[in-house]
Coordinates of C-alpha atoms in Angstrom, one line a residue:
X1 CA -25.7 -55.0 9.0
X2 CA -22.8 -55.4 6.8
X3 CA -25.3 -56.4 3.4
X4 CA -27.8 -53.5 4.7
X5 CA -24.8 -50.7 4.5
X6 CA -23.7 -52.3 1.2
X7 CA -27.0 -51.9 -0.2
X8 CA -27.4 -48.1 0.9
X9 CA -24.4 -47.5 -1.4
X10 CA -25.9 -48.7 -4.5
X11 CA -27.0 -45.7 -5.9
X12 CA -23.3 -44.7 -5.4
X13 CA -22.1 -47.3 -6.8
X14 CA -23.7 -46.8 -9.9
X15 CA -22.8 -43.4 -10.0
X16 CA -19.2 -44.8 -10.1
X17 CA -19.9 -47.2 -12.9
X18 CA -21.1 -44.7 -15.0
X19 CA -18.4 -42.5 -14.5
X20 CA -20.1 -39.7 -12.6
X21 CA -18.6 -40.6 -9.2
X22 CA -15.0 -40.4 -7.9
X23 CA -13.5 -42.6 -5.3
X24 CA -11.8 -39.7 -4.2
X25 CA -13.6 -37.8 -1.0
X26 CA -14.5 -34.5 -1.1
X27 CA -14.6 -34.7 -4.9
X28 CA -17.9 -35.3 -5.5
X29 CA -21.2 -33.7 -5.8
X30 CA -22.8 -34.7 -2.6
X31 CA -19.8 -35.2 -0.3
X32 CA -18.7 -31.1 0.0
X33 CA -17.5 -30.8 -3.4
X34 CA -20.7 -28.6 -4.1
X35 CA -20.5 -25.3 -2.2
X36 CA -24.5 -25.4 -2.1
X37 CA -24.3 -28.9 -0.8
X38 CA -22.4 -28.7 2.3
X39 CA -22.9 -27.3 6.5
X40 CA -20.8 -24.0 7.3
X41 CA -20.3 -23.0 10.6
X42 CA -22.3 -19.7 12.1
X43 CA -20.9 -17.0 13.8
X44 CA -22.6 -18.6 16.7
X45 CA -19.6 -21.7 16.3
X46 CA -23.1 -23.8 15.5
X47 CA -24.0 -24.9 12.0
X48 CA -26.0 -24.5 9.2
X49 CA -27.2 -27.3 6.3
X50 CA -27.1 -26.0 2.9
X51 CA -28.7 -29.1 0.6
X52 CA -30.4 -26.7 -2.4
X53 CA -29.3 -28.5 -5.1
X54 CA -32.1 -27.6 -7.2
X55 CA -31.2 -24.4 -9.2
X56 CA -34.7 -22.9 -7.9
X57 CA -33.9 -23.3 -4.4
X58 CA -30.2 -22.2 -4.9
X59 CA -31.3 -19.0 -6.5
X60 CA -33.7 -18.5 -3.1
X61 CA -30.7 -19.4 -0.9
X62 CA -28.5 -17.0 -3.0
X63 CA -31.1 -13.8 -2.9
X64 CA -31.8 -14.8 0.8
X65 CA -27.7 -14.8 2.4
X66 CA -27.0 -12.5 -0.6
X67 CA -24.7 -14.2 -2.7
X68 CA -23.4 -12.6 -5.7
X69 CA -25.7 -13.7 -9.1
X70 CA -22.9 -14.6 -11.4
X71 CA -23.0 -17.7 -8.6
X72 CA -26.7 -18.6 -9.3
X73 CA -26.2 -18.3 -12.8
X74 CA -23.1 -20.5 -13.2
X75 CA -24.0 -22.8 -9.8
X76 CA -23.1 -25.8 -11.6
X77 CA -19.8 -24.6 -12.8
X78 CA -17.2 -26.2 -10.9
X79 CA -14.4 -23.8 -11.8
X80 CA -16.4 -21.2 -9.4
X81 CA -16.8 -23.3 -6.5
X82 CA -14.0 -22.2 -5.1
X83 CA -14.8 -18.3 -5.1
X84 CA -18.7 -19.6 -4.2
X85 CA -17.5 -21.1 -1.2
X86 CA -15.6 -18.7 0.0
X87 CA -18.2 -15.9 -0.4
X88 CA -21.3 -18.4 1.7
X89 CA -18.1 -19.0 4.3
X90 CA -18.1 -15.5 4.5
X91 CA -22.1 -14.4 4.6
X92 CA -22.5 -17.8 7.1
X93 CA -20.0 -16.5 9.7
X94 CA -21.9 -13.2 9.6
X95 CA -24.9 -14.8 11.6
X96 CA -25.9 -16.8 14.2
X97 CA -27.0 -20.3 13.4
X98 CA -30.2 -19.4 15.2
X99 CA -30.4 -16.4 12.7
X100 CA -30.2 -18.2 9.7
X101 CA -32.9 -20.4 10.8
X102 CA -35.1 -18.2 11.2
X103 CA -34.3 -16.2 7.9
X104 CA -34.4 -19.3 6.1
X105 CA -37.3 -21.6 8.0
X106 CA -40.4 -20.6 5.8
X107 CA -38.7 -20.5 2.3
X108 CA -37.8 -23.2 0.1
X109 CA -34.0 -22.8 0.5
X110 CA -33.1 -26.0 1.7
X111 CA -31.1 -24.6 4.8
X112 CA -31.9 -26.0 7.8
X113 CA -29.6 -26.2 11.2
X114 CA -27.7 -28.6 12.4
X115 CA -28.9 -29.9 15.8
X116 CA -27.7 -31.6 18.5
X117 CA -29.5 -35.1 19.8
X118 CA -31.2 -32.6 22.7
X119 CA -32.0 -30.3 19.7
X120 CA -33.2 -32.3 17.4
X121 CA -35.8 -34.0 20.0
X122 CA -37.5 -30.7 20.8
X123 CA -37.6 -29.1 17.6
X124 CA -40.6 -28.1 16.4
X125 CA -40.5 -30.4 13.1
X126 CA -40.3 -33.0 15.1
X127 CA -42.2 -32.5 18.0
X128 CA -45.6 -32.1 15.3
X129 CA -44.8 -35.6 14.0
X130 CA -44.6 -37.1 17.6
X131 CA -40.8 -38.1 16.3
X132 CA -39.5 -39.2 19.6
X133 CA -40.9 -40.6 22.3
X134 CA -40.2 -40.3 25.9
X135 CA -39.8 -43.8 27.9
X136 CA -38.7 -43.1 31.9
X137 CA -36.6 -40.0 33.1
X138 CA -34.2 -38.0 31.1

């Protein structure tokens, strides 16, 4: 287990080495550094998964909640995180988890909800990939 979770980290690892990676959490690209890489909560007190970190699917996530362009145009500019944050906070809270689902669901945003165990087994992603499998009562 311990050599399995050691390897996983590689690719972080060598993010580090090369200087690209801080040690620090929260500073980082993929651990909610990035405003477009990061779950908000819903007006619903549920959440939503924001992953587009692809400017193309930003820009569809930004015309989609609307989010203000200066945003897709500088989404790599850390110095506007900050503001950006604050203004998906904002939209996010506006709607229902449920809401943004469906608003998001056929686009390529990379949004997606976040599910609970119950959730996840009857959603309809995984229920058309036979995902889980049901073994005695529930």
């Amino acid at each position: 287990m311990a050599e399995g979770a050691s390897m996983l980290t590689t690719p972080v690892h060598a993010l580090m080495a090369a200087g690209l990676w801080s040690d620090m959490r929260g500073a980082n690209l993929l651990d909610s550094d990035a405003s477009f890489y990061e779950t908000y909560e819903t007006a619903s007190a549920r959440h939503a998964a924001v992953g587009c970190l692809e400017p193309l699917f930003f820009a569809e996530f930004a015309r989609l909640l609307p989010l203000d362009e200066r945003f897709v145009r500088g989404q790599y500019d850390r110095t506007l995180w900050p503001q950006m944050s604050a203004a998906i906070v904002d939209r996010v809270g506006q709607k229902t988890r449920d809401d943004w689902d469906r608003l998001f669901a056929a686009t390529n945003s990379c949004v997606a909800p976040v599910l609970s165990l119950r959730e996840a087994r009857d959603h309809p992603h995984n229920r058309a990939r036979n995902a889980f499998v049901t073994s005695g009562p529930l």
